[in-house]
């Protein structure tokens, strides 16, 4: 089923490009644009820019660019239709469901997402609208979760039947094989069909950071020694546990505002804290914290507070997490709740404000945490244990990439350990050298593995334009780039002004001329829709060029006129156009003059030939003088 144009435009209008990109990139405002590290290639200096006025993005490093739909296509590896559906879900805009024929044509990934969306709705409706879900609903109410919280986290119930989801999905033309690929059903051992993975359990949907259902966790209602308390979706083509954090979708806005996120262990810990007003909280989805998860959090926060159990296992998990946090350039703190308490029980007893106050008073920076953990374990009772603790603290300090932050924590270590920092510095330098050598060896091993040829997956041969890298921008002179920018930004009046004084063949052949010709055609048709250049309607090359000329790495200044001889067009865009047209025409006529001189020098010495070539050269020189005086504006 085709998505109507008015719905596409509704989704576009509801999807602010800065908000959408901020789900993936930590942006900082600089002038009228926003800048951050590009999500499409590795870089240390931000070259990725977002223009909220135009609704587009552009990377000056890898040349990726386009509108909000194109961004989602690139960053999520989706097709155009699925990118619209994702943004519609994000904005809460209902779209027509795909019919069976369209789903059959859809990519496997899109079909998996469709199956997961269906399952999430099914489980929620079973919980909230059926008698079978009453025990699960009573359980959640007893845990203190009201309907508002249940809806916000999409909680549900899987009926205690072998084929409840399977039957409902087949009625909606979702094939069992697709349910299996989504991790929702399992094949029977005798080959006679499939059965539901989740049965008789409270369901916790696991969302991506943009609100797409990726998988589920299921908690058993009645204790059963033959059944695990929790089961989780397996890894699928859309769900990689090491990259996903439970609750990030609900937490990201508050986490960005606080510049800090609290990391806990379980689903109910996240939900209880969120409900108590502590919304910047996530869990690691039943796995040990990974570098990919920390990197995802780094898009939103500067600090991570690890909330750990007060036992030895909890402290050990926090120790591993601290190293990962520091390596990603974030600050790491740790706090343990009083013995016997977990976040869920604590906030239900004491409330959210008391939790905040406790976390504020009892948090420890990682130096103090490492030292106190060693003291409680008795590792400071011997000289060798004390020396090992010092080395452990310094090894963690060595993981900090920022030299200034590393210097600060070295002094903090000196203070806590009671050792002058001058004695610690040589040890820190040795530990840094060891870590760099280990990293270099690991990189060489990775290079060696990558050098071994590997058969590409079948998907690599399929037509998947959404996965293609952005083409490099077309060769374009600064003056024609300025003219194209002015026409794209100012629309019909500027198109009429420029293209009534410029011929199309004065623009460089290829994407620049194609873009100018399309603008002219739009103007003549009476409907100038400049956004079409950014959504790929005229091809990837024109899309890349449009983003290239509109997005500016730096804000303009008065020096542009002095250095580039182009009038800055913020105050008077028409004067900027006159200046750019003059310079572009001069470049063209200068090239013609140089070519004419070569012909003149190479021509045989025949008076008639010389005279014709000389006359044409004089004509070009006169033309140049007229262009320099801007006489072309009166032609």
XYZ file of C-alpha atoms in Angstrom:
635
model
C 0.000 0.000 0.000
C 1.534 3.267 -1.134
C 1.922 5.956 1.533
C -0.092 9.010 0.419
C 1.896 12.155 -0.373
C 0.061 14.167 2.262
C 1.101 11.624 4.898
C 4.722 11.779 3.740
C 4.641 15.561 4.089
C 2.993 15.262 7.511
C 5.816 12.999 8.661
C 8.410 15.355 7.183
C 6.868 18.364 8.944
C 6.809 16.486 12.263
C 10.436 15.308 11.963
C 12.730 18.169 12.907
C 16.084 17.297 11.387
C 18.030 18.510 14.441
C 15.931 16.381 16.802
C 16.220 13.309 14.589
C 19.964 13.634 14.047
C 20.426 14.258 17.782
C 19.210 10.707 18.367
C 22.476 9.581 16.761
C 24.908 12.506 17.024
C 25.746 14.870 19.878
C 25.285 18.265 18.234
C 26.485 21.692 19.288
C 25.136 24.911 17.846
C 27.608 27.057 15.971
C 26.074 30.105 14.356
C 22.876 29.102 12.596
C 23.933 25.456 12.098
C 24.683 22.493 14.361
C 27.895 20.475 14.247
C 28.994 17.070 15.529
C 31.045 13.971 14.746
C 29.838 12.239 11.596
C 27.984 8.944 12.223
C 29.020 7.622 8.797
C 32.801 7.674 9.181
C 35.378 7.896 11.962
C 36.629 11.369 12.733
C 38.002 13.322 15.680
C 37.168 16.835 14.501
C 33.471 17.514 13.826
C 32.769 17.972 10.123
C 29.097 16.958 10.186
C 26.678 19.879 9.929
C 22.901 20.191 10.238
C 20.983 23.139 8.819
C 17.614 23.437 10.615
C 16.306 26.168 8.312
C 16.757 24.012 5.202
C 16.011 20.738 6.992
C 19.162 19.049 5.688
C 22.509 17.656 6.849
C 25.963 17.549 5.265
C 29.289 15.953 6.162
C 32.297 17.798 4.777
C 34.470 14.724 5.385
C 32.661 11.847 3.670
C 30.195 14.038 1.663
C 27.058 12.352 3.025
C 24.104 14.703 2.766
C 20.385 15.050 2.209
C 17.122 15.544 4.061
C 15.759 13.867 7.185
C 14.504 10.809 5.262
C 17.871 10.320 3.599
C 19.607 10.562 6.997
C 17.467 7.794 8.469
C 17.989 5.675 5.338
C 21.766 6.018 5.666
C 22.142 5.641 9.415
C 19.665 2.757 9.777
C 20.330 1.066 6.419
C 16.671 1.297 5.398
C 14.704 1.908 2.229
C 12.701 5.080 1.679
C 9.324 3.653 2.717
C 10.691 2.114 5.901
C 12.421 5.388 6.810
C 9.039 7.127 6.563
C 7.480 4.449 8.773
C 10.234 4.806 11.362
C 9.835 8.587 11.541
C 6.055 8.238 11.619
C 6.333 5.915 14.626
C 8.691 8.393 16.262
C 6.222 11.252 15.738
C 3.136 9.198 16.630
C 1.619 9.569 13.163
C -0.474 6.570 12.045
C 0.228 5.247 8.554
C -1.699 2.745 6.415
C -0.612 -0.820 7.119
C 1.229 -2.643 4.352
C -0.854 -5.192 2.494
C 0.354 -8.750 1.936
C 1.660 -8.102 -1.569
C 3.678 -5.087 -0.480
C 5.119 -6.951 2.502
C 6.169 -9.740 0.176
C 8.089 -7.223 -1.914
C 9.618 -5.546 1.133
C 13.135 -6.368 2.236
C 13.670 -9.025 4.857
C 14.760 -6.463 7.444
C 11.650 -4.374 6.902
C 9.501 -7.500 7.197
C 11.180 -8.410 10.483
C 10.435 -4.946 11.845
C 6.829 -5.342 10.732
C 6.545 -8.675 12.570
C 8.021 -7.163 15.730
C 5.630 -4.198 15.605
C 2.722 -6.573 15.230
C 3.919 -8.697 18.165
C 4.302 -5.652 20.415
C 0.714 -4.565 19.697
C -0.536 -8.124 20.183
C 1.150 -8.517 23.587
C -0.053 -5.077 24.754
C -3.645 -5.824 23.760
C -3.514 -9.228 25.444
C -2.426 -7.517 28.661
C -4.862 -4.610 28.628
C -7.932 -5.927 26.811
C -8.363 -9.628 27.580
C -9.328 -11.696 30.591
C -6.336 -13.953 29.972
C -4.044 -11.014 30.672
C -5.657 -10.142 34.021
C -3.098 -12.012 36.205
C -0.235 -10.250 34.435
C -1.990 -6.885 34.778
C -2.567 -7.532 38.498
C 1.119 -8.377 38.866
C 2.188 -5.109 37.242
C -0.279 -3.095 39.319
C 1.114 -4.782 42.439
C 4.584 -3.649 41.358
C 3.195 -0.118 41.300
C 2.971 0.297 37.512
C -0.184 2.219 36.508
C -1.700 2.226 32.976
C 0.337 5.296 31.995
C 3.619 3.519 32.707
C 2.437 0.297 31.078
C 1.623 2.204 27.909
C 4.821 4.263 27.897
C 7.015 1.157 28.063
C 4.656 -0.933 25.904
C 4.395 -3.723 28.489
C 2.391 -6.748 27.473
C 1.433 -10.335 28.135
C 2.129 -13.495 26.122
C -0.817 -15.908 26.523
C -0.002 -19.272 28.049
C -0.640 -21.099 24.770
C 1.682 -22.700 22.245
C 0.472 -20.759 19.220
C -1.370 -17.601 20.329
C 0.976 -15.159 18.579
C 1.591 -17.546 15.693
C -2.117 -17.850 14.917
C -2.787 -14.098 15.219
C 0.175 -13.278 12.978
C -0.796 -15.764 10.285
C -4.265 -14.195 10.191
C -2.480 -10.960 9.231
C -0.449 -12.735 6.522
C 2.801 -12.711 8.506
C 4.611 -15.916 7.622
C 5.918 -18.225 10.380
C 9.354 -18.103 8.746
C 9.433 -14.318 9.231
C 8.320 -14.695 12.862
C 11.193 -17.126 13.345
C 13.656 -14.668 11.847
C 12.301 -12.034 14.264
C 12.950 -14.386 17.201
C 9.242 -14.723 18.037
C 8.650 -18.422 17.291
C 10.701 -21.617 17.273
C 10.519 -24.563 14.848
C 9.124 -27.814 16.227
C 11.684 -30.602 16.467
C 9.553 -32.937 14.366
C 9.370 -30.373 11.553
C 5.583 -30.068 11.815
C 5.538 -26.302 12.245
C 6.365 -23.647 14.813
C 5.435 -22.600 18.352
C 5.577 -19.321 20.307
C 8.834 -18.502 22.095
C 7.079 -16.387 24.765
C 4.245 -18.099 26.655
C 2.608 -17.182 29.956
C 4.982 -14.278 30.595
C 4.909 -10.545 31.228
C 6.496 -8.955 28.171
C 9.014 -6.094 28.153
C 9.533 -4.750 24.607
C 13.079 -3.683 23.828
C 13.139 -0.513 21.725
C 15.899 1.065 19.708
C 16.900 4.600 20.576
C 14.431 5.840 17.944
C 11.521 3.730 19.155
C 11.655 0.703 16.842
C 10.800 -2.627 18.447
C 13.905 -4.839 18.288
C 13.039 -7.713 20.601
C 11.421 -8.704 23.886
C 12.159 -9.865 27.399
C 9.665 -12.134 29.129
C 9.245 -12.666 32.892
C 7.473 -15.723 34.180
C 4.419 -15.064 36.363
C 4.308 -18.173 38.540
C 7.600 -19.609 39.862
C 8.538 -22.786 38.011
C 11.750 -24.689 38.777
C 11.819 -25.970 35.204
C 11.583 -22.524 33.643
C 14.026 -19.595 33.781
C 12.704 -16.448 35.450
C 13.483 -14.378 32.331
C 13.888 -15.296 28.691
C 14.952 -12.873 25.989
C 14.781 -12.579 22.225
C 17.767 -14.076 20.423
C 19.999 -11.925 18.261
C 18.489 -11.281 14.846
C 19.234 -9.182 11.798
C 17.798 -6.166 13.644
C 18.747 -6.973 17.251
C 22.344 -7.082 18.463
C 22.328 -7.200 22.258
C 25.767 -5.660 22.652
C 24.557 -2.484 20.924
C 21.189 -1.975 22.650
C 20.287 -0.426 26.004
C 16.906 -1.014 27.585
C 15.079 2.239 28.291
C 17.280 4.492 26.161
C 14.336 5.491 23.988
C 12.467 6.765 27.044
C 15.562 8.163 28.797
C 17.438 10.003 26.073
C 15.832 13.444 26.399
C 16.319 13.670 30.169
C 19.787 12.131 29.856
C 20.745 14.817 27.356
C 19.399 17.531 29.654
C 21.205 16.127 32.724
C 24.315 15.231 30.677
C 24.346 12.051 32.761
C 22.781 8.603 32.618
C 22.312 6.070 35.421
C 23.096 2.478 34.470
C 21.152 -0.228 36.337
C 20.654 -3.969 35.886
C 17.031 -4.867 35.177
C 13.902 -3.906 33.277
C 11.849 -3.159 36.397
C 14.649 -1.036 37.868
C 14.469 1.206 34.804
C 10.685 1.416 34.860
C 10.412 2.070 38.628
C 13.014 4.841 38.569
C 11.455 6.411 35.502
C 8.042 6.350 37.123
C 9.493 7.976 40.262
C 10.760 10.893 38.187
C 14.336 9.655 37.659
C 14.092 9.376 33.889
C 17.761 9.360 32.840
C 18.170 5.642 33.529
C 18.945 2.634 31.288
C 19.870 -1.036 31.629
C 22.256 -3.151 29.578
C 19.609 -5.637 28.360
C 20.825 -8.621 30.362
C 24.423 -8.486 29.097
C 27.657 -7.120 30.500
C 28.228 -3.514 29.490
C 29.920 -3.214 26.082
C 31.945 -0.542 24.300
C 29.175 -0.198 21.703
C 26.624 0.547 24.415
C 28.871 3.141 26.036
C 29.486 4.744 22.659
C 25.703 4.960 22.130
C 25.324 6.706 25.496
C 28.093 9.111 24.557
C 25.763 10.668 21.978
C 23.705 12.062 24.835
C 25.764 12.384 28.014
C 29.139 13.284 29.476
C 28.903 11.127 32.607
C 27.745 7.612 33.433
C 26.769 6.667 36.996
C 27.040 2.900 37.479
C 24.559 1.669 40.080
C 25.853 -1.660 41.369
C 24.944 -4.244 43.969
C 26.918 -3.954 47.178
C 28.304 -7.502 46.840
C 31.611 -8.578 45.289
C 30.037 -9.537 41.951
C 28.374 -6.139 41.650
C 31.610 -4.312 42.402
C 33.473 -6.439 39.847
C 30.900 -5.605 37.162
C 31.243 -1.900 37.974
C 35.035 -2.168 37.678
C 34.733 -3.598 34.167
C 32.226 -0.922 33.220
C 34.447 1.929 34.412
C 37.241 1.007 31.995
C 34.819 0.981 29.057
C 33.319 4.332 30.050
C 36.684 6.037 30.385
C 37.985 4.660 27.074
C 35.060 6.351 25.307
C 36.007 9.714 26.798
C 33.164 9.856 29.344
C 33.366 10.437 33.090
C 32.669 7.388 35.283
C 31.103 7.362 38.724
C 29.772 4.505 40.853
C 27.303 4.168 43.708
C 25.945 1.217 45.690
C 22.537 1.205 47.362
C 22.242 0.061 51.001
C 22.499 -3.690 51.500
C 19.413 -5.619 50.462
C 18.034 -2.776 48.339
C 17.706 -2.532 44.577
C 16.540 0.553 42.635
C 12.991 -0.778 42.340
C 12.581 -1.442 46.061
C 14.377 1.752 47.071
C 12.209 4.171 45.105
C 9.009 2.342 46.041
C 9.942 2.775 49.718
C 11.640 6.168 49.721
C 10.621 7.895 46.450
C 12.485 9.437 43.573
C 13.816 12.536 45.341
C 15.320 10.436 48.117
C 17.002 8.278 45.490
C 18.462 11.347 43.781
C 19.765 12.675 47.077
C 21.280 9.319 48.017
C 23.005 9.023 44.628
C 24.332 12.570 44.938
C 25.774 12.029 48.414
C 27.197 8.547 47.958
C 28.550 8.585 44.408
C 32.267 8.019 44.087
C 34.603 8.939 41.289
C 36.388 5.922 39.893
C 39.626 6.571 41.838
C 37.842 6.493 45.185
C 35.707 3.567 44.073
C 38.743 1.461 43.096
C 40.539 2.331 46.322
C 37.541 1.607 48.563
C 36.804 -1.653 46.740
C 40.395 -2.785 47.400
C 40.144 -1.739 51.059
C 36.912 -3.674 51.618
C 38.438 -6.736 49.937
C 41.496 -6.546 52.215
C 43.920 -5.872 49.381
C 45.469 -2.926 51.239
C 46.557 -5.068 54.192
C 49.909 -5.989 52.626
C 52.574 -3.883 50.863
C 52.288 -5.926 47.681
C 48.500 -5.594 47.739
C 48.798 -1.841 48.212
C 51.234 -1.601 45.281
C 48.911 -3.674 43.082
C 46.010 -1.356 43.948
C 48.085 1.683 42.977
C 48.926 0.082 39.644
C 45.257 -0.786 39.071
C 44.222 2.814 39.730
C 46.906 4.177 37.398
C 46.048 1.618 34.703
C 42.506 2.954 34.761
C 43.731 6.566 34.641
C 45.821 5.608 31.604
C 42.636 4.733 29.692
C 41.439 8.350 29.701
C 42.014 9.780 26.191
C 41.802 13.477 27.149
C 45.232 14.654 28.455
C 43.702 17.356 30.670
C 41.210 14.959 32.250
C 43.996 12.423 32.694
C 46.123 15.025 34.488
C 43.220 15.896 36.787
C 42.648 12.266 37.739
C 46.367 11.660 38.230
C 46.335 14.370 40.897
C 43.176 12.837 42.345
C 44.950 9.463 42.527
C 47.898 11.115 44.238
C 45.544 12.575 46.836
C 43.609 9.342 47.489
C 46.627 7.006 47.438
C 48.778 9.348 49.513
C 51.680 9.226 47.038
C 53.260 12.327 45.403
C 52.178 12.646 41.785
C 55.825 12.855 40.639
C 56.296 9.254 41.799
C 53.160 8.162 39.948
C 53.962 9.777 36.604
C 56.668 7.311 35.444
C 54.393 4.370 36.295
C 51.510 5.999 34.411
C 53.746 6.538 31.372
C 54.812 2.857 31.401
C 51.208 1.709 31.659
C 50.171 3.976 28.776
C 52.967 2.564 26.649
C 51.860 -0.991 27.437
C 48.258 -0.175 26.543
C 49.279 1.442 23.251
C 51.358 -1.617 22.362
C 48.421 -3.901 23.131
C 46.140 -1.755 20.987
C 48.664 -1.790 18.133
C 48.930 -5.601 18.290
C 45.157 -5.913 18.303
C 44.925 -3.583 15.300
C 47.506 -5.644 13.389
C 45.586 -8.843 14.132
C 42.408 -7.199 12.877
C 44.169 -6.045 9.704
C 45.475 -9.557 9.130
C 41.981 -11.012 9.484
C 40.562 -8.361 7.163
C 43.219 -9.200 4.532
C 41.861 -12.727 4.165
C 39.338 -12.687 1.298
C 35.846 -13.627 2.329
C 32.867 -14.484 0.187
C 30.403 -11.599 0.312
C 26.901 -12.346 1.595
C 24.145 -12.749 -0.953
C 22.626 -9.459 0.183
C 25.675 -7.664 -1.193
C 24.549 -8.509 -4.707
C 21.019 -7.214 -4.225
C 19.945 -3.785 -5.366
C 20.135 -1.796 -2.122
C 20.629 1.896 -2.842
C 20.067 2.778 0.789
C 23.336 1.026 1.689
C 25.490 2.815 -0.883
C 28.003 5.409 0.201
C 27.344 9.005 -0.690
C 28.976 10.004 -3.998
C 31.736 12.607 -3.853
C 30.476 16.106 -4.651
C 30.691 17.259 -8.241
C 33.485 19.606 -9.276
C 31.967 23.037 -8.886
C 33.541 26.474 -8.880
C 32.919 28.673 -5.801
C 30.965 31.219 -7.857
C 28.527 28.715 -9.363
C 28.192 27.035 -5.967
C 27.133 30.404 -4.579
C 24.602 30.890 -7.373
C 23.127 27.437 -6.859
C 22.946 28.064 -3.117
C 21.122 31.342 -3.585
C 18.569 29.787 -5.931
C 17.967 26.847 -3.585
C 17.574 29.071 -0.557
C 15.567 31.953 -2.048
C 13.447 30.132 -4.604
C 11.551 31.640 -7.547
C 12.622 35.334 -7.341
C 16.302 34.389 -7.238
C 15.938 31.742 -9.956
C 14.348 34.322 -12.235
C 17.043 36.896 -11.447
C 20.018 34.588 -11.975
C 18.829 32.503 -14.911
C 17.650 35.562 -16.807
C 21.287 36.706 -16.780
C 23.035 33.327 -17.001
C 22.903 30.664 -19.719
C 22.701 27.053 -18.585
C 25.923 26.224 -20.426
C 27.727 28.722 -18.198
C 27.314 26.169 -15.378
C 29.744 23.245 -15.308
C 28.638 20.166 -17.207
C 27.196 17.406 -15.033
C 25.353 17.849 -11.710
C 25.794 21.679 -11.543
C 24.144 22.170 -14.936
C 21.516 19.511 -14.186
C 20.620 21.281 -10.952
C 20.380 24.686 -12.644
C 18.267 23.245 -15.473
C 15.893 21.588 -12.999
C 15.491 24.860 -11.127
C 14.686 26.626 -14.368
C 12.131 23.974 -15.300
C 10.483 24.257 -11.888
C 10.304 28.026 -12.285
C 8.745 27.754 -15.737
C 6.240 25.198 -14.400
C 5.282 27.604 -11.625
C 6.098 25.194 -8.772
C 9.557 25.549 -7.212
C 10.042 22.655 -4.724
C 13.666 22.892 -3.656
C 13.314 20.095 -1.073
C 13.189 17.610 -3.971
C 16.886 18.208 -4.556
C 17.625 16.966 -1.027
C 15.346 13.923 -0.983
C 17.051 12.270 -3.956
C 14.368 12.973 -6.583
C 17.059 14.069 -9.071
C 19.574 11.364 -8.197
C 22.359 10.920 -5.674
C 24.857 13.160 -7.514
C 22.523 16.158 -7.577
C 21.467 15.438 -3.983
C 25.104 15.469 -2.845
C 25.785 18.689 -4.755
C 22.695 20.417 -3.350
C 23.712 19.579 0.191
C 27.300 20.596 -0.566
C 26.454 24.085 -1.809
C 23.782 24.857 0.794
C 25.661 23.647 3.849
C 28.554 25.796 4.975
C 31.414 24.536 7.115
C 31.811 28.004 8.628
C 29.573 30.985 9.113
C 30.283 33.752 6.569
C 32.227 36.814 7.599
C 33.223 40.107 6.055
C 36.576 38.575 5.150
C 34.827 36.580 2.411
C 34.397 39.711 0.338
C 38.021 40.720 0.864
C 39.527 37.278 0.199
C 37.103 35.696 -2.295
C 35.717 38.873 -3.872
C 32.173 37.559 -3.271
C 29.700 39.763 -1.487
C 28.331 38.022 1.603
C 24.712 37.355 0.768
C 23.089 37.459 4.188
C 22.180 41.157 4.089
C 21.635 41.422 0.313
C 21.449 38.067 -1.489
C 20.854 39.776 -4.842
C 24.140 41.658 -4.512
C 25.830 38.364 -3.717
C 24.264 36.951 -6.894
C 25.501 39.870 -8.997
C 29.004 39.421 -7.611
C 29.033 35.650 -8.200
C 27.617 35.993 -11.736
C 30.294 38.530 -12.600
C 33.089 36.273 -11.363
C 31.692 33.142 -13.027
C 31.291 34.937 -16.353
C 34.829 36.294 -16.047
C 36.168 32.781 -15.489
C 34.320 31.536 -18.545
C 35.467 34.374 -20.796
C 39.042 34.126 -19.457
C 39.054 30.464 -20.441
C 37.754 31.414 -23.907
C 40.415 34.118 -24.258
C 43.188 31.676 -23.329
C 41.888 29.137 -25.862
C 41.643 31.828 -28.558
C 45.244 32.912 -27.946
C 46.412 29.314 -28.344
C 44.573 29.060 -31.658
C 46.064 32.359 -32.778
C 49.618 31.248 -31.999
C 49.078 27.868 -33.646
C 47.335 29.199 -36.778
C 49.227 29.282 -40.126
C 50.385 32.766 -41.075
C 47.632 33.685 -43.484
C 46.416 37.255 -43.235
C 42.745 36.332 -43.511
C 43.003 33.677 -40.823
C 45.012 35.945 -38.527
C 42.556 38.791 -38.998
C 39.515 36.606 -38.109
C 41.218 35.185 -35.043
C 42.379 38.646 -33.950
C 38.893 40.094 -34.379
C 37.356 37.324 -32.284
C 40.004 37.825 -29.598
C 39.262 41.569 -29.533
C 35.561 40.755 -29.217
C 36.291 38.505 -26.225
C 38.441 41.169 -24.584
C 35.702 43.755 -25.036
C 33.177 41.278 -23.671
C 35.376 40.806 -20.625
C 35.503 44.540 -19.995
C 31.723 44.725 -20.169
C 31.325 41.803 -17.768
C 33.791 43.392 -15.378
C 31.640 46.544 -15.405
C 28.518 44.370 -14.836
C 27.004 45.475 -18.122
C 25.510 41.986 -18.486
C 22.867 43.020 -15.972
C 21.440 45.354 -18.627
C 21.649 42.877 -21.529
